[in-house]
Short mmCIF file of C-alpha atoms in Angstrom, two decimals:
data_model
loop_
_atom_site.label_atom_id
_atom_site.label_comp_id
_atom_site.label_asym_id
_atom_site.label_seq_id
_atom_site.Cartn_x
_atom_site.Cartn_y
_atom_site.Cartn_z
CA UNK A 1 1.79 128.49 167.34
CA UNK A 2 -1.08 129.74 170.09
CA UNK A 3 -4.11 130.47 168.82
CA UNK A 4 -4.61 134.35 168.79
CA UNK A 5 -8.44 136.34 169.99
CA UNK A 6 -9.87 136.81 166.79
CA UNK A 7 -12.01 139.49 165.51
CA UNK A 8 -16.03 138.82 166.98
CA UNK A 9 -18.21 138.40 164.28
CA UNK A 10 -21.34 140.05 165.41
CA UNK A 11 -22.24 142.32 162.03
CA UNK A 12 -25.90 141.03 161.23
CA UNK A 13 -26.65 140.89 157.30
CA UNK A 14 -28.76 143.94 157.69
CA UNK A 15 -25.70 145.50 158.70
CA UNK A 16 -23.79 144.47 156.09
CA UNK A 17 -26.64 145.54 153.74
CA UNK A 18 -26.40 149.02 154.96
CA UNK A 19 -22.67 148.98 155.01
CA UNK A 20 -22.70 147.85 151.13
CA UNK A 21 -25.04 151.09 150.60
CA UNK A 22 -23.24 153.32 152.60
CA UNK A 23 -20.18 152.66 150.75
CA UNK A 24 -21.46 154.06 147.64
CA UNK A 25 -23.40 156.98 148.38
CA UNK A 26 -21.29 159.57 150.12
CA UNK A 27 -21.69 163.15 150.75
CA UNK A 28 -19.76 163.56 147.23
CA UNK A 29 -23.19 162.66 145.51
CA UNK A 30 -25.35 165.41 146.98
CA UNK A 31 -22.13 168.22 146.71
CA UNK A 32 -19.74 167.10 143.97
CA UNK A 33 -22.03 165.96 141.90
CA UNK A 34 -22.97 169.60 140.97
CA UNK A 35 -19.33 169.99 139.30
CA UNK A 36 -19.67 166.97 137.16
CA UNK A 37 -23.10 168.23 135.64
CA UNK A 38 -21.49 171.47 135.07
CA UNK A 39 -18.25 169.84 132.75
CA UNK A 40 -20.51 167.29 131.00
CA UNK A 41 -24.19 168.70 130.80
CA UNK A 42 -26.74 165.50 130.80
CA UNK A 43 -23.98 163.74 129.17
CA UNK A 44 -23.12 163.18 132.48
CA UNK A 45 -25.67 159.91 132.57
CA UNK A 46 -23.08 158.23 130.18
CA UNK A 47 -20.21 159.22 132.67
CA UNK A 48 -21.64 157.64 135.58
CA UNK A 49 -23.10 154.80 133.72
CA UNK A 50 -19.30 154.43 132.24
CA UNK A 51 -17.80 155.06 135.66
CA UNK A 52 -20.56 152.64 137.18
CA UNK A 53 -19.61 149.53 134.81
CA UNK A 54 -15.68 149.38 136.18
CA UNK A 55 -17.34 149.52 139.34
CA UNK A 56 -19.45 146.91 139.28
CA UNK A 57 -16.60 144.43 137.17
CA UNK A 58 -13.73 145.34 139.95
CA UNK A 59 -16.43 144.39 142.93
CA UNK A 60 -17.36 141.42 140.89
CA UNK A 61 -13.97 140.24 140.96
CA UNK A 62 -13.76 140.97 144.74
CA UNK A 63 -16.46 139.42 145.46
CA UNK A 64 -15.19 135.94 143.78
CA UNK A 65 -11.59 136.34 145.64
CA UNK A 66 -13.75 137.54 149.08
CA UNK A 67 -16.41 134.68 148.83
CA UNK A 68 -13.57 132.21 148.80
CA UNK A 69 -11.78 133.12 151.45
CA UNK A 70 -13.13 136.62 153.87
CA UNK A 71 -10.57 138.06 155.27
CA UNK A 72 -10.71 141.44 157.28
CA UNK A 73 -7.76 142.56 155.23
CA UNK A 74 -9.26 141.64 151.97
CA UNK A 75 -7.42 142.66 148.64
CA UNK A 76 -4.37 143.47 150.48
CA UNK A 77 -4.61 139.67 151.32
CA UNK A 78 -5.18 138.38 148.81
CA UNK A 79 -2.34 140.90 146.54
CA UNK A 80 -0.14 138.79 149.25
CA UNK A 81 -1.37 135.50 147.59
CA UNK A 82 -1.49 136.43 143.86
CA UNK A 83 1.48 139.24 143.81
CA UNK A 84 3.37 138.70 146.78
CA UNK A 85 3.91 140.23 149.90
CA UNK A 86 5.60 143.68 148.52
CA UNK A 87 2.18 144.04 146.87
CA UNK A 88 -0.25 143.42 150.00
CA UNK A 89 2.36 145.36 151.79
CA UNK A 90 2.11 148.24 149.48
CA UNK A 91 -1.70 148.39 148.38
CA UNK A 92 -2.89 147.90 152.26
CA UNK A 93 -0.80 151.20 153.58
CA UNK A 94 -1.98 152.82 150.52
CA UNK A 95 -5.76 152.01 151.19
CA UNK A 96 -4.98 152.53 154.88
CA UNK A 97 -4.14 156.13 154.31
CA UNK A 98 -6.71 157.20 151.81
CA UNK A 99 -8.51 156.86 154.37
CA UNK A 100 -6.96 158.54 157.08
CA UNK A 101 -6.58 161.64 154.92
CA UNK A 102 -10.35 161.37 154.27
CA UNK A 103 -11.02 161.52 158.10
CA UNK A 104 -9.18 164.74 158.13
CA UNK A 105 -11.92 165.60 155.13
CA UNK A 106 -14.85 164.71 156.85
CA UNK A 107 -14.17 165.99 159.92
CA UNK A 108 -13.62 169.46 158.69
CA UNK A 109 -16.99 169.16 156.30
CA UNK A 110 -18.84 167.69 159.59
CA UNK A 111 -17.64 170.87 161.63
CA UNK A 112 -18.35 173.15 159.16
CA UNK A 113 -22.26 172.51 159.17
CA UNK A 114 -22.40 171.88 162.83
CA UNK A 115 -20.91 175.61 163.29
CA UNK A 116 -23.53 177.20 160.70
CA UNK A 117 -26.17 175.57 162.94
CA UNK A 118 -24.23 177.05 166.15
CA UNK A 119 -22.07 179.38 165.26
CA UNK A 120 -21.28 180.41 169.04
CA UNK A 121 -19.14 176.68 169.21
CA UNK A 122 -15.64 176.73 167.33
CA UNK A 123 -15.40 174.81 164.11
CA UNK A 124 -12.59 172.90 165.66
CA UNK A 125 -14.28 171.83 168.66
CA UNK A 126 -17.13 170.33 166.32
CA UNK A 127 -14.19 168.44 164.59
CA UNK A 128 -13.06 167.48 167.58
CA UNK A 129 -16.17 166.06 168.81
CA UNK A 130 -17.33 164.56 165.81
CA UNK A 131 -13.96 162.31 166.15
CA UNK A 132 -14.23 161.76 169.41
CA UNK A 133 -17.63 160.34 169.37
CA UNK A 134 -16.94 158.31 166.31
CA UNK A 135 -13.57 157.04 167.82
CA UNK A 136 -15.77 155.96 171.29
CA UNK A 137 -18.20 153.95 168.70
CA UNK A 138 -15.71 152.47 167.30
CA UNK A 139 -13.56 151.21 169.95
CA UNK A 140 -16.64 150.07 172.11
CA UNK A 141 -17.45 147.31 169.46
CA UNK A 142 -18.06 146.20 165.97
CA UNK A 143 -21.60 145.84 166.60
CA UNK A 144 -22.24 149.20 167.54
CA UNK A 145 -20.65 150.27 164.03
CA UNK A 146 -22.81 148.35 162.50
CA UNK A 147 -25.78 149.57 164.31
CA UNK A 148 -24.67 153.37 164.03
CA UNK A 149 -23.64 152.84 159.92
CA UNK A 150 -27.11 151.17 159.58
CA UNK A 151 -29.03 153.97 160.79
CA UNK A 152 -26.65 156.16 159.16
CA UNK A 153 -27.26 154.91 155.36
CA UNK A 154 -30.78 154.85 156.21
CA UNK A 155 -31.08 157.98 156.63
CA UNK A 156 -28.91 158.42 153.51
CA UNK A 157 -31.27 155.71 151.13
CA UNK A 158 -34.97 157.50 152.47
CA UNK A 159 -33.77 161.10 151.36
CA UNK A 160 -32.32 159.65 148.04
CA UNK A 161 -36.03 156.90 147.85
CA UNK A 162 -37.98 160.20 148.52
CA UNK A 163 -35.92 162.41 146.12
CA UNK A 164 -36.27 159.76 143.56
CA UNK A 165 -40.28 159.44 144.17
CA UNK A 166 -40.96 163.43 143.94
CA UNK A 167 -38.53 163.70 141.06
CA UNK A 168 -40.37 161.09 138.58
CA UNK A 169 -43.84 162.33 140.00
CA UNK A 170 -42.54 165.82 138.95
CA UNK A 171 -41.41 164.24 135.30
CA UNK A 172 -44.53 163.12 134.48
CA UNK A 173 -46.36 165.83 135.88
CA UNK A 174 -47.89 164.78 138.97
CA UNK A 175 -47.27 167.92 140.48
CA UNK A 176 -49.90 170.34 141.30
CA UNK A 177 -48.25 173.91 139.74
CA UNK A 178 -45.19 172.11 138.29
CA UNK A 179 -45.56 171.50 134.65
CA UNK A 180 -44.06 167.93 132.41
CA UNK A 181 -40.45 169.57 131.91
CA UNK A 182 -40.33 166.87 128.77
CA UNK A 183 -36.96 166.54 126.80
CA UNK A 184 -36.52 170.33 126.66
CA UNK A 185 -33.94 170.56 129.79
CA UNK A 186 -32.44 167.30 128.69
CA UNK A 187 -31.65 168.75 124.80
CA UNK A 188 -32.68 171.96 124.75
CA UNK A 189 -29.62 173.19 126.05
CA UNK A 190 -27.12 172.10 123.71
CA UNK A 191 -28.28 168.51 123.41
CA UNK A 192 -26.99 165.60 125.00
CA UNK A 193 -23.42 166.14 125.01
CA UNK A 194 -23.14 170.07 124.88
CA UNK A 195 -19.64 170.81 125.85
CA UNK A 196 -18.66 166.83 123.58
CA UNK A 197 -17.45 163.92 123.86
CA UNK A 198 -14.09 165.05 125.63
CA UNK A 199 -16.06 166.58 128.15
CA UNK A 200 -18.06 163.08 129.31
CA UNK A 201 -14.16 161.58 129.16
CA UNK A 202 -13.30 164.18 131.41
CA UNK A 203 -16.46 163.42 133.55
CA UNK A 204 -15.76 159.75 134.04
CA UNK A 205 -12.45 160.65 135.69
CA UNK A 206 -14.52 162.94 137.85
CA UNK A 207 -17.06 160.89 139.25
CA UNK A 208 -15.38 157.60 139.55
CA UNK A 209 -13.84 158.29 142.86
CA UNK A 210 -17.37 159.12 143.67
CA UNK A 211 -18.10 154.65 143.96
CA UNK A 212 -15.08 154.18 145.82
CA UNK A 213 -16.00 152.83 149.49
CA UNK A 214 -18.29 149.86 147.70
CA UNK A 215 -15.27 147.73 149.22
CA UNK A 216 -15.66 148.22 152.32
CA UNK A 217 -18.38 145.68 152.64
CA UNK A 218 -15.99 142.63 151.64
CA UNK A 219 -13.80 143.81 154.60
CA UNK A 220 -16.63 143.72 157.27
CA UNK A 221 -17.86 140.69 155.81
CA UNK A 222 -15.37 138.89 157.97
CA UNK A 223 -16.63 140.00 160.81
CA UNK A 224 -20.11 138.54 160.27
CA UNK A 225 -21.35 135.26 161.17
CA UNK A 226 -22.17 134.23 157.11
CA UNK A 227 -19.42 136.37 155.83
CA UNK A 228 -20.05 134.42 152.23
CA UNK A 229 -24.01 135.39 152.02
CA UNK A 230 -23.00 138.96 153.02
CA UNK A 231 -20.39 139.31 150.26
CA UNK A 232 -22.33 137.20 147.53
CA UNK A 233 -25.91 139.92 148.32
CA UNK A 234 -23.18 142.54 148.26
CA UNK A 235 -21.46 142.23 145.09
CA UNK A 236 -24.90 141.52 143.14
CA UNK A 237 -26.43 144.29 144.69
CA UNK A 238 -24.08 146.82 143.58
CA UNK A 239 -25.40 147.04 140.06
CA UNK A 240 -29.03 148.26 140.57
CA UNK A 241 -27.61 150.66 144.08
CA UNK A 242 -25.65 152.52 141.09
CA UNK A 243 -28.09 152.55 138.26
CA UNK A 244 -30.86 153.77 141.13
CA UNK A 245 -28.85 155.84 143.27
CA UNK A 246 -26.31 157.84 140.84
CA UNK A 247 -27.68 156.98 137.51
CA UNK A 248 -31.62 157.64 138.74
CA UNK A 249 -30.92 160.66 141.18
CA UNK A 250 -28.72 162.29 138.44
CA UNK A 251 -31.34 161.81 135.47
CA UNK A 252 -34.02 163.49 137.63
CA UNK A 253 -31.85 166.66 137.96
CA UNK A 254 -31.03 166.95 134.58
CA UNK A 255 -34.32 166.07 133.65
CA UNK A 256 -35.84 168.45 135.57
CA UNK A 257 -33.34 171.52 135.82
CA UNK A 258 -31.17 173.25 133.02
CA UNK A 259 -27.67 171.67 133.13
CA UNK A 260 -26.07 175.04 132.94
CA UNK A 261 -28.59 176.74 135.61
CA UNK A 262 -26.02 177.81 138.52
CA UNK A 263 -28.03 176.69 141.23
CA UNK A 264 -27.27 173.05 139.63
CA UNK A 265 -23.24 173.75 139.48
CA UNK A 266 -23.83 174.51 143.37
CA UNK A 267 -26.05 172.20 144.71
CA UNK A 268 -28.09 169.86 142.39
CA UNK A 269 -30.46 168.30 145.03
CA UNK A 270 -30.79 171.93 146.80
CA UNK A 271 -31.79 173.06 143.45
CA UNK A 272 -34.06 170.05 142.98
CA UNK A 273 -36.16 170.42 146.27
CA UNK A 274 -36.54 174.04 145.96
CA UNK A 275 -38.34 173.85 142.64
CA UNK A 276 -40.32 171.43 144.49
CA UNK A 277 -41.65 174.46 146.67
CA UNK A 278 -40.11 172.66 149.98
CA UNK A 279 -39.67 175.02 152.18
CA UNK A 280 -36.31 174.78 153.94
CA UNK A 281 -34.26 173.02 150.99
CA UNK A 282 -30.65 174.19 152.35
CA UNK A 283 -31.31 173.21 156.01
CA UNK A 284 -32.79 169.33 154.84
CA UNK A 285 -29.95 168.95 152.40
CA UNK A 286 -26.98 170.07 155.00
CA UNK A 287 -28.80 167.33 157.41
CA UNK A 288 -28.32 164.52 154.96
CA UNK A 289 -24.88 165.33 153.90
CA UNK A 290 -23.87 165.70 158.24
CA UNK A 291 -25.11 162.31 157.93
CA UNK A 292 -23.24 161.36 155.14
CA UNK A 293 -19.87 163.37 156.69
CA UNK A 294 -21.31 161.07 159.95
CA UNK A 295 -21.58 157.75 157.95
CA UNK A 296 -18.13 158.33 156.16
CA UNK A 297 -16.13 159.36 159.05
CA UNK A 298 -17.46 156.10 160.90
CA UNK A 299 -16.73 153.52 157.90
CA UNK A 300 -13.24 156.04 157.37
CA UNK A 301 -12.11 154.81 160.96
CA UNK A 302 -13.40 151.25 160.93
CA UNK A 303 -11.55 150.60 157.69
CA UNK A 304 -8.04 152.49 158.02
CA UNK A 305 -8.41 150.65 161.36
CA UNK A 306 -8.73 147.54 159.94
CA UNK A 307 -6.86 147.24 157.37
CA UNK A 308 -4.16 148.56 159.90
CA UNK A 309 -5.09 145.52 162.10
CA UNK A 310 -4.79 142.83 159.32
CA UNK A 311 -1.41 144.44 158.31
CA UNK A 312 -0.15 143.82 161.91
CA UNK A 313 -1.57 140.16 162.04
CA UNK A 314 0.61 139.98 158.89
CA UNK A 315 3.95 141.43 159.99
CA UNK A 316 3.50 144.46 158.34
CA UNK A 317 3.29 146.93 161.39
CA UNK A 318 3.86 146.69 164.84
CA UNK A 319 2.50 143.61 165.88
CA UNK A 320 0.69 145.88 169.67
CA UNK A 321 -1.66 146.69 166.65
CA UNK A 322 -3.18 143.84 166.36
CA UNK A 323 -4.52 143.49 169.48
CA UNK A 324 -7.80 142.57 170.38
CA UNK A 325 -10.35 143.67 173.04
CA UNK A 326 -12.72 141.80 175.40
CA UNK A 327 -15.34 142.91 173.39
CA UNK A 328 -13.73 141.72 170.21
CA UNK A 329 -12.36 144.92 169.04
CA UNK A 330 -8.51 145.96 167.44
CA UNK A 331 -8.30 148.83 169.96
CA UNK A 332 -4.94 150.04 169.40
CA UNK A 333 -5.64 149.96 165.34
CA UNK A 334 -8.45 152.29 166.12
CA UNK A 335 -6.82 154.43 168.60
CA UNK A 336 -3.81 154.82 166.13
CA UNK A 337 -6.33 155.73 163.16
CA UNK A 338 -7.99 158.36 165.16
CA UNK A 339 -4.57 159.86 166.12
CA UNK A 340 -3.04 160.42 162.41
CA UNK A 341 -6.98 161.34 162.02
CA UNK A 342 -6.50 164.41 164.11
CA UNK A 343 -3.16 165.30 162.92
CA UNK A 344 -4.98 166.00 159.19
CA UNK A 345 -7.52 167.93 160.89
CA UNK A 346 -5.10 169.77 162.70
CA UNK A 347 -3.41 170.22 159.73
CA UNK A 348 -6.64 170.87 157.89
CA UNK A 349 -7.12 173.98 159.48
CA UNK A 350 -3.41 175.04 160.12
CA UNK A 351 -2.51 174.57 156.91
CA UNK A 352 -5.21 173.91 154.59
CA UNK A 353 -3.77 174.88 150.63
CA UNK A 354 -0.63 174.07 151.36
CA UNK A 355 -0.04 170.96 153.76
CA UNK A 356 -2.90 169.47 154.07
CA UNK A 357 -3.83 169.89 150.15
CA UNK A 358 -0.43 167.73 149.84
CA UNK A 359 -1.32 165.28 151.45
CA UNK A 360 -4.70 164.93 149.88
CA UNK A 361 -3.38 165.07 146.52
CA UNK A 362 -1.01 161.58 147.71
CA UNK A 363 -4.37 159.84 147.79
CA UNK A 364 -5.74 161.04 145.14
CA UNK A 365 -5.33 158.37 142.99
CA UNK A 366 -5.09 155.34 145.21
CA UNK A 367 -8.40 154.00 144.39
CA UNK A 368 -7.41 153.16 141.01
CA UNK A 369 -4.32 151.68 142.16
CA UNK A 370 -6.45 149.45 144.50
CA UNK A 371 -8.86 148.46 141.81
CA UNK A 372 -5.75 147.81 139.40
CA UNK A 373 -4.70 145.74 142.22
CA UNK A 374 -7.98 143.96 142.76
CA UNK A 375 -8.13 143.30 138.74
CA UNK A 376 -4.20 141.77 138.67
CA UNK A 377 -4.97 139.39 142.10
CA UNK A 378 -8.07 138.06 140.85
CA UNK A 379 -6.95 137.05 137.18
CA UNK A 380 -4.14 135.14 139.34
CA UNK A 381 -6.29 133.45 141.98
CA UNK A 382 -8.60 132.56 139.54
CA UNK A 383 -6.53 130.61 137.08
CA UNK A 384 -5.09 128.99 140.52
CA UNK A 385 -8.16 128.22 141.56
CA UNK A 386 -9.60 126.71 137.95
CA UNK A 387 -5.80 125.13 137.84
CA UNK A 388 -7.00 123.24 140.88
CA UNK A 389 -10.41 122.54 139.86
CA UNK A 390 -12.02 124.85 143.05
CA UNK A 391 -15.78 125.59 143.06
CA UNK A 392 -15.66 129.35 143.48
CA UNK A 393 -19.32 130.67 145.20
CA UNK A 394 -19.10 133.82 143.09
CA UNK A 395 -17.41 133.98 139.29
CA UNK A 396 -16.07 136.98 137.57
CA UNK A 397 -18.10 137.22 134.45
CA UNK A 398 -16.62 135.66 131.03
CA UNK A 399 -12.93 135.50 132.30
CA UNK A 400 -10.17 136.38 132.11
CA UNK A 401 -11.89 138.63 128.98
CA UNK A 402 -13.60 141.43 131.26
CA UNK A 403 -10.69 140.99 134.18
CA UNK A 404 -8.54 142.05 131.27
CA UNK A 405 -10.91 144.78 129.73
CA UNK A 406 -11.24 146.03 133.16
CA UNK A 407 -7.39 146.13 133.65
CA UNK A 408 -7.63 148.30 129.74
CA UNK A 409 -10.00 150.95 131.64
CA UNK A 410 -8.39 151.28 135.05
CA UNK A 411 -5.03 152.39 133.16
CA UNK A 412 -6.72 154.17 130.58
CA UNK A 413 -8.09 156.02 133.70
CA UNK A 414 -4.85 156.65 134.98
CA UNK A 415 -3.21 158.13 131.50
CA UNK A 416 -6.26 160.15 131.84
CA UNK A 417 -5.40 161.67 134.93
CA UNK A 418 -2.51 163.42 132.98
CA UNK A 419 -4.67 165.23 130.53
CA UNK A 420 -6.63 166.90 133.32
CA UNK A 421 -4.97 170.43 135.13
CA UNK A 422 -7.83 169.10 138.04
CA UNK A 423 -6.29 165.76 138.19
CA UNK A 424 -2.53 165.61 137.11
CA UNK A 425 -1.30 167.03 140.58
CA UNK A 426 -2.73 164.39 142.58
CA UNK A 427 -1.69 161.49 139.98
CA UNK A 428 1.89 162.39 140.05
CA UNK A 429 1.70 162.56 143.91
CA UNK A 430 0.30 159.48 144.65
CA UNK A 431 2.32 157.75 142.28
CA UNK A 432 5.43 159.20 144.02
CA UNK A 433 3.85 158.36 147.27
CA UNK A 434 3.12 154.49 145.84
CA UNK A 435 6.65 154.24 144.24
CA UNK A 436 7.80 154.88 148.15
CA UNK A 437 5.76 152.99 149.58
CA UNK A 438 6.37 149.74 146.63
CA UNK A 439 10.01 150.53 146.97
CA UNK A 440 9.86 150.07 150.88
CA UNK A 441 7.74 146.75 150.51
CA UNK A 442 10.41 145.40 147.90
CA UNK A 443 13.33 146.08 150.21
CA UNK A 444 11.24 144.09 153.50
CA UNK A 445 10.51 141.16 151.26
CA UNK A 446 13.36 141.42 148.42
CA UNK A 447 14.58 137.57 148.66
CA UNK A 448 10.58 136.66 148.19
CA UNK A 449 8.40 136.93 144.65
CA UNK A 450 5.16 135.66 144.70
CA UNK A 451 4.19 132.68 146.64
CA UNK A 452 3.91 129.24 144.58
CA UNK A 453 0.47 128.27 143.76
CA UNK A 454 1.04 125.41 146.38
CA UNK A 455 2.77 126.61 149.39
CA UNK A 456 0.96 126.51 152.20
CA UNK A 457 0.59 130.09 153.14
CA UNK A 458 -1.28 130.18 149.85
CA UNK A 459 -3.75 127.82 149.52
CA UNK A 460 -3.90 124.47 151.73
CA UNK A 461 -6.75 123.11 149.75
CA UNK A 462 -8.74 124.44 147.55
CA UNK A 463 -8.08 127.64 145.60
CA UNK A 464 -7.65 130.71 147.66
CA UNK A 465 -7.85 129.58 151.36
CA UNK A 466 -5.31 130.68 153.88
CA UNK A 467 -5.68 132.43 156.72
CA UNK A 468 -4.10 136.16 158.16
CA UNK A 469 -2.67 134.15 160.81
CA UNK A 470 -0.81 131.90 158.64
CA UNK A 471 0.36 134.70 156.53
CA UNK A 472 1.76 135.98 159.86
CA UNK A 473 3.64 133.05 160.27
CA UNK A 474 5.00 132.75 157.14
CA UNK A 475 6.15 136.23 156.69
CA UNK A 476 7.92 135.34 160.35
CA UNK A 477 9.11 132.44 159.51
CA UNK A 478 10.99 132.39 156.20
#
């Protein structure tokens, strides 16, 4: 078979640094986070620090299957390897349109803050422009992603370094007309857990969606020139950018501000900066969240786009989608990203509690179907790859014990869902949407299960190793 253009790999590891970072810290943690405080109180700490753990075990076990073998289309791959193809069928449309749907999010959010700065320009046209300029970014090449995500999450990491800085100096008062707040915010209002236990259960399934986006690094990692090194600093850097970021950032509000004060339920960091006596608080947060919206909407494109393009390589969607620019890029992948992308913002402000809130509440659940997935391909692989005595760059932590434990939480997570009025809509839709979607992927590949450990679409030698264009050719050619 001819060789196909491949994907440039021009994503430098500070790139891939930034795009690790900017995968976990989205606008969610400066807005949502407010909601969260207000269900659990400070107990909240335990949620993310709960929430934070599966985290850090399901990129652990990424990171082992994506240090083996990068691939752009990452777990969906490698579901195809350990599951079968139904399964990276299935889980790569799924991830593919989470993401779309969160353009349509973003987009909106980005517009909306753009028109309180000029209100003269319609809220649409902001939209508009936001995607446009995104899309152009994107389609121009993978390096100017990188660049643009880089500056992006720096922007993100200095407000949340600065917060953190003027938070502890406030703590231990270093702050000229700001007393030592002490332990009476953090248990003077009920204690530790004042609305119980329940209520930090409840929290977890609140903020865990908050840390999904960490993947995204193991799918640009192949298109860097040391896609191993990126994915190995990655995966071991997750743990501290969640106890510093979320854990750190959320202890100094609670610390510092009454969990049940409204101006935390609204805006914790606005609340924050304000009792700092910085003038302006509103305007400085709404410019680091536009840059989150920014930073999200740019990652939101380059990943629906491709994990579209890795789908095509692999038979799974028109195979036009795969194609790849001069400059290195899947241009039709992005272009047909960015069109569904303006169809939910159309459809964002057309519709917004009715159609578009469907189709949010379909995705609302797929990141713990791709982490489920992620859990069930790596305790495969791995016994393959121990079967066949392979000498993995990254290991999953005392396996198959925690691949199983985190398999335990990820469903336990689900059931969850059901207990929730806030959360039992969107699980029941995006399980009907995945039962479509499974069912679809079982009728294209009915008269295949999972590949053998030793075919050669699998694993030539050692372990995990194939790659998307062999796939390709063995979906065509059975």
């Amino acid at each position: 078979m001819a060789s196909q253009p491949e994907l440039h790999k021009t994503l430098k590891p500070r790139h891939l640094s930034m795009i690790a970072i900017a995968g976990v810290i989205g606008a969610g943690l400066f807005v949502g986070s407010g909601a969260a405080i207000k269900q659990a109180g400070p107990g909240i700490l335990l949620a993310y620090a709960a929430a934070g753990v599966v985290v850090i075990l399901v990129m652990r076990m990424l990171g082992e299957m994506a240090a083996a073998n990068p691939e752009t289309g990452s777990f969906s791959a490698y579901a195809d390897k350990a599951l079968g193809r139904w399964a990276g069928f299935s889980i790569g449309w799924l991830y593919a349109w989470f993401w779309i749907i969160v353009l349509g999010i973003e987009a909106t959010a980005g517009a909306a803050i753009m028109h309180r700065w000029l209100p003269g320009v319609d809220q649409w046209i902001w939209a508009l422009v936001l995607m446009v300029a995104l899309t152009l970014t994107n389609v121009w090449s993978v390096k100017s992603y990188g660049e643009f995500e880089f500056w992006f999450a720096s922007v993100k990491v200095t407000a949340i370094v600065l917060f953190l800085i003027a938070g502890l100096a406030a703590i231990f008062g270093l702050i000229p007309g700001l007393p030592a707040p002490g332990t009476t915010n953090l248990l003077g209002h009920g204690g530790l857990l004042p609305n119980g236990g329940s209520a930090v259960l409840a929290g977890i399934l609140v903020v865990v969606f908050s840390f999904f986006g960490a993947e995204i690094a193991t799918i640009a990692a192949g298109e860097s020139a040391d896609p191993v090194t990126a994915v190995r600093k990655a995966v071991n850097s997750t743990v501290w950018r969640i106890l510093v970021f979320y854990i750190g950032s959320m202890a100094i509000v609670v610390t510092l501000l009454p969990w049940d004060d409204a101006s935390v339920a609204k805006s914790p960091y606005v609340a924050v900066i304000e009792r700092f006596g910085i003038p302006g608080a509103g305007t400085i947060m709404d410019i680091v969240v536009l840059t989150s919206v920014l930073s999200c909407l740019n990652s939101g494109l380059y990943t629906a786009s491709r994990m579209i393009f890795s789908l095509s390589r692999r038979g799974d969607a028109p195979s036009s989608w795969s194609r790849i620019s001069t400059r290195g890029v899947p241009v039709r992948a992005v272009l047909v990203s960015t069109v569904v992308g303006f169809v939910t913002v159309g459809l964002n402000y057309l519709w917004p509690d009715t159609v578009f809130l469907f189709l949010v509440n379909t995705s609302g659940a797929i990141a713990l179907f791709v982490w489920l997935v992620i859990a069930a391909s790596q305790l495969i692989l791995r016994r393959r790859a121990d079967a066949a005595g392979t000498k993995l760059e990254i290991r999953m932590w005392l396996f198959p014990y925690l691949t199983w434990a985190s398999i335990v939480a990820i469903v336990a997570l689900l059931v969850g869902m059901l207990f929730l009025d806030d959360t039992r809509d969107e699980l029941v839709l995006s399980v009907a949407l995945a039962a479509v979607v499974v069912a679809i992927g079982v009728a294209r590949y009915r008269r295949r299960g999972p590949t053998p450990a030793g075919a050669p679409a699998l694993a030539e030698a050692p372990g995990f190793e194939a790659t998307e264009v062999d796939a390709e050719a063995h979906a065509h050619g059975a």
